[in-house]
C-alpha positions as protocol buffer text, in pm:
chain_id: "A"
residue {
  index: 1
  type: UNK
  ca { x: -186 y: -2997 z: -499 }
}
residue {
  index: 2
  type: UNK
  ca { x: -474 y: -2776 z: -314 }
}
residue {
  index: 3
  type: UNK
  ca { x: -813 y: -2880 z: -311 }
}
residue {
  index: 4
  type: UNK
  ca { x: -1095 y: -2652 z: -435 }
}
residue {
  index: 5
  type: UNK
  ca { x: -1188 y: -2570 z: -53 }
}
residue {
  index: 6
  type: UNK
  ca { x: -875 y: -2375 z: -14 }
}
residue {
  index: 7
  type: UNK
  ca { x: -948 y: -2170 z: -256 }
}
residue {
  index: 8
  type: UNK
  ca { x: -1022 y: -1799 z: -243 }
}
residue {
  index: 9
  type: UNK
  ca { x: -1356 y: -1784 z: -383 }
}
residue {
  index: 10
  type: UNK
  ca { x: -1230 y: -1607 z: -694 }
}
residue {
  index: 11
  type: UNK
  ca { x: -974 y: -1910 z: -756 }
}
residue {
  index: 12
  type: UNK
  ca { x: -1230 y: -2118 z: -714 }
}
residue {
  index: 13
  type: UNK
  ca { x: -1473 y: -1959 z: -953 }
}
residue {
  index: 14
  type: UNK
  ca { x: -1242 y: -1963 z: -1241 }
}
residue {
  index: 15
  type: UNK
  ca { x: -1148 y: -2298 z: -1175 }
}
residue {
  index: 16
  type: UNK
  ca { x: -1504 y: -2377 z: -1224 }
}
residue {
  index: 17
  type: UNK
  ca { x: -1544 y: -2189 z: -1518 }
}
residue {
  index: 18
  type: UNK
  ca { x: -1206 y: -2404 z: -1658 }
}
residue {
  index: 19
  type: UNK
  ca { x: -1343 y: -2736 z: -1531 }
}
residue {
  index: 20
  type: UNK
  ca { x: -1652 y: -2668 z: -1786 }
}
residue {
  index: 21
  type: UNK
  ca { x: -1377 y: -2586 z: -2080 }
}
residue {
  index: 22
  type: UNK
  ca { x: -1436 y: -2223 z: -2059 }
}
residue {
  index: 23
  type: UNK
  ca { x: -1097 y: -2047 z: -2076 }
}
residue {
  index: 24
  type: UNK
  ca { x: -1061 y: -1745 z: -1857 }
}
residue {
  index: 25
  type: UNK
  ca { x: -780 y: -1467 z: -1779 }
}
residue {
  index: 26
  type: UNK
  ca { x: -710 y: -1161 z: -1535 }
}
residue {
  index: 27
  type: UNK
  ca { x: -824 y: -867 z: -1652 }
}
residue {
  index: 28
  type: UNK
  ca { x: -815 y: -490 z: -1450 }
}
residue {
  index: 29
  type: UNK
  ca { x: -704 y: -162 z: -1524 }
}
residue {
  index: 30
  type: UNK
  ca { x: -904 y: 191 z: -1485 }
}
residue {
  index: 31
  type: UNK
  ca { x: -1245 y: 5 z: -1540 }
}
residue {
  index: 32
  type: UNK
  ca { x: -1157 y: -368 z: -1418 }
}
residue {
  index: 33
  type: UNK
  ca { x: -1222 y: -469 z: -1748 }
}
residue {
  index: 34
  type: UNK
  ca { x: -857 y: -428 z: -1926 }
}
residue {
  index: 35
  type: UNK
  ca { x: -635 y: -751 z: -2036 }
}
residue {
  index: 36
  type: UNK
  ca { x: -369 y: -767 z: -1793 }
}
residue {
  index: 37
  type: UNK
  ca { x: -130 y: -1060 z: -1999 }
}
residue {
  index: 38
  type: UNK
  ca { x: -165 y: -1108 z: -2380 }
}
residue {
  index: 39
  type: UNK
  ca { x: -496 y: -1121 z: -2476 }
}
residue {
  index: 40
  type: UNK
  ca { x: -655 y: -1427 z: -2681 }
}
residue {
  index: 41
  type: UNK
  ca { x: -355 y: -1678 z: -2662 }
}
residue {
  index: 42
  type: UNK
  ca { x: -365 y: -1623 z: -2299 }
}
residue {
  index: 43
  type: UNK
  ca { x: -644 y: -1755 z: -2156 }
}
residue {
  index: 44
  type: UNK
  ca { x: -646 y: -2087 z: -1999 }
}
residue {
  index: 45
  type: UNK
  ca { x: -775 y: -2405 z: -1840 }
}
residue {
  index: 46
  type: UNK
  ca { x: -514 y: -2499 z: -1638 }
}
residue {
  index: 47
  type: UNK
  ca { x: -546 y: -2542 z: -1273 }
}
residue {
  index: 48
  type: UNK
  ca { x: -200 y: -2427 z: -1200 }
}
residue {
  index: 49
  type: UNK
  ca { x: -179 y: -2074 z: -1397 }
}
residue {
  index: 50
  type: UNK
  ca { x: -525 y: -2000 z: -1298 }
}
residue {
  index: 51
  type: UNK
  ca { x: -392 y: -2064 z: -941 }
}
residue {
  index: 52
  type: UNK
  ca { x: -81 y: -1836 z: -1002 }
}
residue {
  index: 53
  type: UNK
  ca { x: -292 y: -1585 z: -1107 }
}
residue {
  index: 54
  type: UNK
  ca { x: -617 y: -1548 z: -883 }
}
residue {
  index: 55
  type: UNK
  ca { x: -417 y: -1655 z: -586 }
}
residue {
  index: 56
  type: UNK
  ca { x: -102 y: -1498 z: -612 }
}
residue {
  index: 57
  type: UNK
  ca { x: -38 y: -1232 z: -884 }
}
residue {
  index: 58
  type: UNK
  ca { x: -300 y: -1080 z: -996 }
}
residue {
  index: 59
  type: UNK
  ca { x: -564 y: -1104 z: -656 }
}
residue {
  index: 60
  type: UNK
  ca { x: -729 y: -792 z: -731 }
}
residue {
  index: 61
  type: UNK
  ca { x: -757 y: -882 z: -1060 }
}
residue {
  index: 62
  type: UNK
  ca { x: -1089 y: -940 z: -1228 }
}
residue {
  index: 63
  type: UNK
  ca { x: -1213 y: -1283 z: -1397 }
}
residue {
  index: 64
  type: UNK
  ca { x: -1267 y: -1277 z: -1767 }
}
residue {
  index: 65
  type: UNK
  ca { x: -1407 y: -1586 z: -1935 }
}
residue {
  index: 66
  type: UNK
  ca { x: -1278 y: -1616 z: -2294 }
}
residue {
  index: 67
  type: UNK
  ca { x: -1604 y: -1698 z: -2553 }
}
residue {
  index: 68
  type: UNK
  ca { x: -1611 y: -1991 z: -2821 }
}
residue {
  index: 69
  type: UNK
  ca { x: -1737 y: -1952 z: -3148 }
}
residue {
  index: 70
  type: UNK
  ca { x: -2022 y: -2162 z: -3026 }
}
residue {
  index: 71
  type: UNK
  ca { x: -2140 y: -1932 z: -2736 }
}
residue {
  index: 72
  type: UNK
  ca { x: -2325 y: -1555 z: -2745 }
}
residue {
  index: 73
  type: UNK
  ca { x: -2368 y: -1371 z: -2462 }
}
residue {
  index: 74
  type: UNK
  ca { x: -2641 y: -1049 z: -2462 }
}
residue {
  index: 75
  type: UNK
  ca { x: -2536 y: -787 z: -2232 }
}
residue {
  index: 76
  type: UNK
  ca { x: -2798 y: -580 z: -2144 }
}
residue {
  index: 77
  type: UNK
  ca { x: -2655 y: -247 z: -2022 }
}
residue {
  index: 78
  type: UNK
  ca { x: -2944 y: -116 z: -1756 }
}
residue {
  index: 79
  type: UNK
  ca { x: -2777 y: 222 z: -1639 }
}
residue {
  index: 80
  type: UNK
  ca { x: -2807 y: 407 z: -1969 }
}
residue {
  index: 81
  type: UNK
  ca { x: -3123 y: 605 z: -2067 }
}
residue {
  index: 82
  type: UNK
  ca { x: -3318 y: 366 z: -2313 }
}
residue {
  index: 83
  type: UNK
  ca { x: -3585 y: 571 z: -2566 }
}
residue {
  index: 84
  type: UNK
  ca { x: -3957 y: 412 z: -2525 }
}
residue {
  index: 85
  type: UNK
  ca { x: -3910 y: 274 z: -2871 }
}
residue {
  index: 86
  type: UNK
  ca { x: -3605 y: 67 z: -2781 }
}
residue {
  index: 87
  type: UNK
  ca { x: -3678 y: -29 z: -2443 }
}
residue {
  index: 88
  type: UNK
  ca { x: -4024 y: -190 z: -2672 }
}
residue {
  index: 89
  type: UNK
  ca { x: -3739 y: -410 z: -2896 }
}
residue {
  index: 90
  type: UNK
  ca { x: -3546 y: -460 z: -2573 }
}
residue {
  index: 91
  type: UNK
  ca { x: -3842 y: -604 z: -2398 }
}
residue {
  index: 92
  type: UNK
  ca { x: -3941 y: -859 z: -2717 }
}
residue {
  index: 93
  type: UNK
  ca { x: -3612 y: -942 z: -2709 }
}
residue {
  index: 94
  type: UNK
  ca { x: -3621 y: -1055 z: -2321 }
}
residue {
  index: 95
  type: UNK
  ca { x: -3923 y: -1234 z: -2389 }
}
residue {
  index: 96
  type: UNK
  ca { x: -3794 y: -1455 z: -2613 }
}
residue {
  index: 97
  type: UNK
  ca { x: -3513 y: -1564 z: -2402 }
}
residue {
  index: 98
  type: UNK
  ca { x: -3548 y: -1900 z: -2255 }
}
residue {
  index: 99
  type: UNK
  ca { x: -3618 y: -1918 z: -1833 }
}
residue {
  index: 100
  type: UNK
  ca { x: -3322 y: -2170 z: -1824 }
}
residue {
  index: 101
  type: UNK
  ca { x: -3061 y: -1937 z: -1990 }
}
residue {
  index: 102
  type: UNK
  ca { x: -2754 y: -1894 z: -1779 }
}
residue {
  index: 103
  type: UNK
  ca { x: -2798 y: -1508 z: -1616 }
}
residue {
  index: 104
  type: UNK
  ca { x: -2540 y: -1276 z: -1468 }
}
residue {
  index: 105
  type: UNK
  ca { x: -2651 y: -993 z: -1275 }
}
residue {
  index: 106
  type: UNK
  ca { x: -2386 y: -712 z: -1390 }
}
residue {
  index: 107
  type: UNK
  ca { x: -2249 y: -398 z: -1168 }
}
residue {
  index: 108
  type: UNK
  ca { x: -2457 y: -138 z: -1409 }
}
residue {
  index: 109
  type: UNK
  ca { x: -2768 y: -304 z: -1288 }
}
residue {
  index: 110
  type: UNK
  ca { x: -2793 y: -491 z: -1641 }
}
residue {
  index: 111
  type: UNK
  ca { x: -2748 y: -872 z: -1725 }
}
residue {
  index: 112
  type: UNK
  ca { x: -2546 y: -1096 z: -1917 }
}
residue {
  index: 113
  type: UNK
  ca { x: -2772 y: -1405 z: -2067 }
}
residue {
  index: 114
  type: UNK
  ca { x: -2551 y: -1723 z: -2247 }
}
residue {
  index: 115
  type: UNK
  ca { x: -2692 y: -1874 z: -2520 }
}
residue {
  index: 116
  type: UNK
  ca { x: -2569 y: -2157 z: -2752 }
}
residue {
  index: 117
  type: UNK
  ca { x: -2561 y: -2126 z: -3134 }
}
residue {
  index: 118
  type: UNK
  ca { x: -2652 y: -2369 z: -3392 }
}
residue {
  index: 119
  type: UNK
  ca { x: -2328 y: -2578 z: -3560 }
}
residue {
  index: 120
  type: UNK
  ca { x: -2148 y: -2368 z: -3841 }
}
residue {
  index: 121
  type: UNK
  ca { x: -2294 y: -2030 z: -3667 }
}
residue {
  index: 122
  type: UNK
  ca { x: -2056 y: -1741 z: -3625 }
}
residue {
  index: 123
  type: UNK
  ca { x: -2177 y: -1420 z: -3389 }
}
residue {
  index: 124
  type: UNK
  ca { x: -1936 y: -1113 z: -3404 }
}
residue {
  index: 125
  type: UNK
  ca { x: -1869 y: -874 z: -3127 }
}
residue {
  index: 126
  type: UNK
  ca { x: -2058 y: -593 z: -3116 }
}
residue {
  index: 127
  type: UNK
  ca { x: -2194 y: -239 z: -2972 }
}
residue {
  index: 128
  type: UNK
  ca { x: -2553 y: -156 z: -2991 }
}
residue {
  index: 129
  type: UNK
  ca { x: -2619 y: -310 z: -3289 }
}
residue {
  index: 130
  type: UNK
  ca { x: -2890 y: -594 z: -3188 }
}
residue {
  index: 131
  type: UNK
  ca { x: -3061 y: -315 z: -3001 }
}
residue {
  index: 132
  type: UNK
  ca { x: -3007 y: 41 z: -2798 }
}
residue {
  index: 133
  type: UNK
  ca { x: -2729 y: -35 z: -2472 }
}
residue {
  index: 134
  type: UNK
  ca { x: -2734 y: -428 z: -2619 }
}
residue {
  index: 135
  type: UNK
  ca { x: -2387 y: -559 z: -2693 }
}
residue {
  index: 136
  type: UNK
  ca { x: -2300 y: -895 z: -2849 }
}
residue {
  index: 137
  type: UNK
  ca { x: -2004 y: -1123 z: -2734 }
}
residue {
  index: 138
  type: UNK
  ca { x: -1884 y: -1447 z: -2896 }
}
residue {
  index: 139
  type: UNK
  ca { x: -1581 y: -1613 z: -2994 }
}
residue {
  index: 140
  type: UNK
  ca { x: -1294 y: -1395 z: -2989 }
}
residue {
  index: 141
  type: UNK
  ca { x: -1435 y: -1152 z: -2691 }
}
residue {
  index: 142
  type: UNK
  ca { x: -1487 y: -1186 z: -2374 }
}
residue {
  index: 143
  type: UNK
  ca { x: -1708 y: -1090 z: -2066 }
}
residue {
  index: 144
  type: UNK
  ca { x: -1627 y: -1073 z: -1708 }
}
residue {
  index: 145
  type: UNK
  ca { x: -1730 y: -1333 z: -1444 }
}
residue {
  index: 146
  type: UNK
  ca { x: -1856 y: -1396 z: -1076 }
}
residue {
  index: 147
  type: UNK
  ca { x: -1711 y: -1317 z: -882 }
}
residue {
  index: 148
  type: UNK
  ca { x: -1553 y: -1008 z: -1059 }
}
residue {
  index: 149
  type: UNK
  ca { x: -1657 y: -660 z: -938 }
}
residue {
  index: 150
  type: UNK
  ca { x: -1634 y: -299 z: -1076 }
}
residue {
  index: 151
  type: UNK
  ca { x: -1571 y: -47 z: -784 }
}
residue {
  index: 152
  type: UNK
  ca { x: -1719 y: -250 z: -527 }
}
residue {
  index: 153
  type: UNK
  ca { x: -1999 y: -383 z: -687 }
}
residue {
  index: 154
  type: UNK
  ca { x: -1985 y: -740 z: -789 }
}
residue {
  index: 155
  type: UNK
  ca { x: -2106 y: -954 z: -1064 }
}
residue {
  index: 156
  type: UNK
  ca { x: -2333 y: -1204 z: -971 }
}
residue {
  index: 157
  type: UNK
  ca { x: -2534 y: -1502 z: -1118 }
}
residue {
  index: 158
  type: UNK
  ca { x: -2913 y: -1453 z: -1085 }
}
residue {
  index: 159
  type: UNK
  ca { x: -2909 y: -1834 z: -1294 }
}
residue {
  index: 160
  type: UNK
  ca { x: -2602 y: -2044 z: -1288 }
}
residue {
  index: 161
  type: UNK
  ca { x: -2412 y: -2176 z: -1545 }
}
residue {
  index: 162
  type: UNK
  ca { x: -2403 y: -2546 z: -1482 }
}
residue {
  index: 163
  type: UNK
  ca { x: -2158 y: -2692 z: -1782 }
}
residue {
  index: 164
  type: UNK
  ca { x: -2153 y: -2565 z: -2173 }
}
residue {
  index: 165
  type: UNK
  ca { x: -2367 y: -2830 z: -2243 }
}
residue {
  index: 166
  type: UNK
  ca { x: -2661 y: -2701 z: -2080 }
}
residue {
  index: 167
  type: UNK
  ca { x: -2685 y: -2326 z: -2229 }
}
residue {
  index: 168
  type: UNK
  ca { x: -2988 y: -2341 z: -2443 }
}
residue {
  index: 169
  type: UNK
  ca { x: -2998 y: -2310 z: -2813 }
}
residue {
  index: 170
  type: UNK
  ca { x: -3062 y: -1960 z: -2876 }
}
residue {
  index: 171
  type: UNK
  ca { x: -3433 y: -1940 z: -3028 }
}
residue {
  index: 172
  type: UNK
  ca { x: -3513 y: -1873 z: -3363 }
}
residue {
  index: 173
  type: UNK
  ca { x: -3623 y: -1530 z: -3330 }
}
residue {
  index: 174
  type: UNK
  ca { x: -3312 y: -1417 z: -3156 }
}
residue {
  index: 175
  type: UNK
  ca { x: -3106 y: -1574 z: -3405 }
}
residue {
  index: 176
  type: UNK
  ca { x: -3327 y: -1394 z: -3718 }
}
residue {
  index: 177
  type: UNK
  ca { x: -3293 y: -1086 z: -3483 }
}
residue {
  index: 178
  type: UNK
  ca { x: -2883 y: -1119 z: -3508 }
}
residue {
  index: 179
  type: UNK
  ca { x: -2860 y: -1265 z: -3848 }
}
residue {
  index: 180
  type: UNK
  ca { x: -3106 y: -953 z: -3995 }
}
residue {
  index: 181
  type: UNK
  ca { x: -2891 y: -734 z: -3735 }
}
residue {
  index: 182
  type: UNK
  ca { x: -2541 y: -841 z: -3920 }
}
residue {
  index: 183
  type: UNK
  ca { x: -2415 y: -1014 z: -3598 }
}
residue {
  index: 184
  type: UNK
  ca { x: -2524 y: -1383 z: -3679 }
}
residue {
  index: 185
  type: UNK
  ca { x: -2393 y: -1590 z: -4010 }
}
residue {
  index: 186
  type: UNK
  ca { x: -2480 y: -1891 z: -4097 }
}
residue {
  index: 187
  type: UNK
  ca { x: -2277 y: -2149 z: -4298 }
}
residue {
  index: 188
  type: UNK
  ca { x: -2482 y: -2046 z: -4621 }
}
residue {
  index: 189
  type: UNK
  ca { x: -2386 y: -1685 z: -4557 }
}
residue {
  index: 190
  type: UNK
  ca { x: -2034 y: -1745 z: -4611 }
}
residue {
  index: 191
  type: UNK
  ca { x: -2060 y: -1970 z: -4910 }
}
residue {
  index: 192
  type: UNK
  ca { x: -1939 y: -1777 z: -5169 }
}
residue {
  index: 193
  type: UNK
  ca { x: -2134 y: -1635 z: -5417 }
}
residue {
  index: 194
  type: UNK
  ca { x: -2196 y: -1728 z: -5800 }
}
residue {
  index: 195
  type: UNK
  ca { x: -2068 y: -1465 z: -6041 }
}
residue {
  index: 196
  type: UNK
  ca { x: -2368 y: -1359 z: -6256 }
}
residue {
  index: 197
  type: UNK
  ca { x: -2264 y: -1385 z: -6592 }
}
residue {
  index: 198
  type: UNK
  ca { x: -2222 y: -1063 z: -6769 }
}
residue {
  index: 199
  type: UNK
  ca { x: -2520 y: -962 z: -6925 }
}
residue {
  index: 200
  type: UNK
  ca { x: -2460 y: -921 z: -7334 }
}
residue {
  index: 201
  type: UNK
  ca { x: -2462 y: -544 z: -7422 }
}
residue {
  index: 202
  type: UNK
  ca { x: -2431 y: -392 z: -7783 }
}
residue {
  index: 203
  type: UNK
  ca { x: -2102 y: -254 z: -7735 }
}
residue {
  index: 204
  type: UNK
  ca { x: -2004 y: -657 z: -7724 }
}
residue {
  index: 205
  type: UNK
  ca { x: -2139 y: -777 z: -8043 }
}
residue {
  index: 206
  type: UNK
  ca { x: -2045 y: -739 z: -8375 }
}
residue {
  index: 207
  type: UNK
  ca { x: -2238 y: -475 z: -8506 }
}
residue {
  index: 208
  type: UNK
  ca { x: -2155 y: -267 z: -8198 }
}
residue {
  index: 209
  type: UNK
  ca { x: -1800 y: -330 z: -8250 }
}
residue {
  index: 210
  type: UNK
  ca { x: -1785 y: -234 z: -8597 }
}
residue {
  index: 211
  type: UNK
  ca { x: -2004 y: 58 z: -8577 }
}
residue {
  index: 212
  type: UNK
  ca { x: -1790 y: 184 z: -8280 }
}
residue {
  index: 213
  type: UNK
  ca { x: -1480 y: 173 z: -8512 }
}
């Protein structure tokens, strides 16, 4: 087969990303951000459609990675006005990230930041809904990759992601910020919930019977 240093650096990129057990795809379209095959079922690891892809059919195509459950990514969207009271939550929010959190530097001037979730935690995918111009992506969305670009402008990693295993946990705070948010549920979330038992009422006993007959 080739080896990696044949590769056109967008091969090689999503080969990396594969080699870690991250799935990825082509995406494109008006925006570069569009599914180009079937989207979910897919994305891949293997060397040889990811190859076939980057290499061959889809070159000008962008690199998508494909999120597990067990990943969320934060994209900060920097281009968009941001009121003083939100760019506040925004900037607690940044603060509690951790220094070694895998970083992309995105197109719009904003940044993508991976963190890992505890076992049994879900994260849906959202819009604006952890904060003003903050979106949420987890398992079943996805987020373009390095070396992907959006008229020109590529995406780049200000921290590299080294292997799954060394995103850090998501701290507590963020994950109180997404669970109070709706984004984040925990195992006890979706346990389902006792019926309360229905509270006696007048109408049920016998007197209230008989005196509504």
């Amino acid at each position: 087969g080739c080896s990696w240093s044949e590769d056109t650096p967008k091969v090689y990129e999503a080969l990396r990303d594969a080699v870690m057990g991250l799935r990825v795809q082509p995406v494109g379209g008006h925006d570069g951000k569009q599914p180009i095959i079937k989207w979910k079922d897919g994305a891949t690891t293997d060397p040889s459609t990811i190859r076939g892809w980057f290499g061959r059919q889809y070159t000008r195509g962008n690199v998508a990675i494909a999120l597990p459950p067990t990943i969320v990514v934060l994209d900060f969207d920097r281009h968009k006005a941001i009121s003083p009271a939100e760019g506040e939550i925004i900037a607690e929010i940044e603060a509690e990230i951790p220094d070694d959190a895998p970083r992309v530097r995105t197109p719009s001037g904003g940044h993508h930041v991976y963190l890992r979730l505890e076992e049994g935690e879900t994260c849906t995918n959202t819009a604006g809904k952890l904060a003003e111009h903050v979106d949420t992506r987890s398992g079943g969305g996805y987020v373009l990759a390095p070396p992907s670009e959006i008229h020109g402008t590529p995406y780049e990693w200000d921290r590299p992601l080294e292997c799954v295993e060394s995103i850090p946990l998501a701290p507590a705070s963020i994950r109180r910020r997404l669970r109070e948010a709706g984004i984040l549920q925990t195992p006890e979330d979706r346990e389902p919930k006792p019926t309360p038992a229905p509270t006696p009422t007048t109408e049920s006993t016998p007197y209230g019977l008989a005196a509504l007959r």
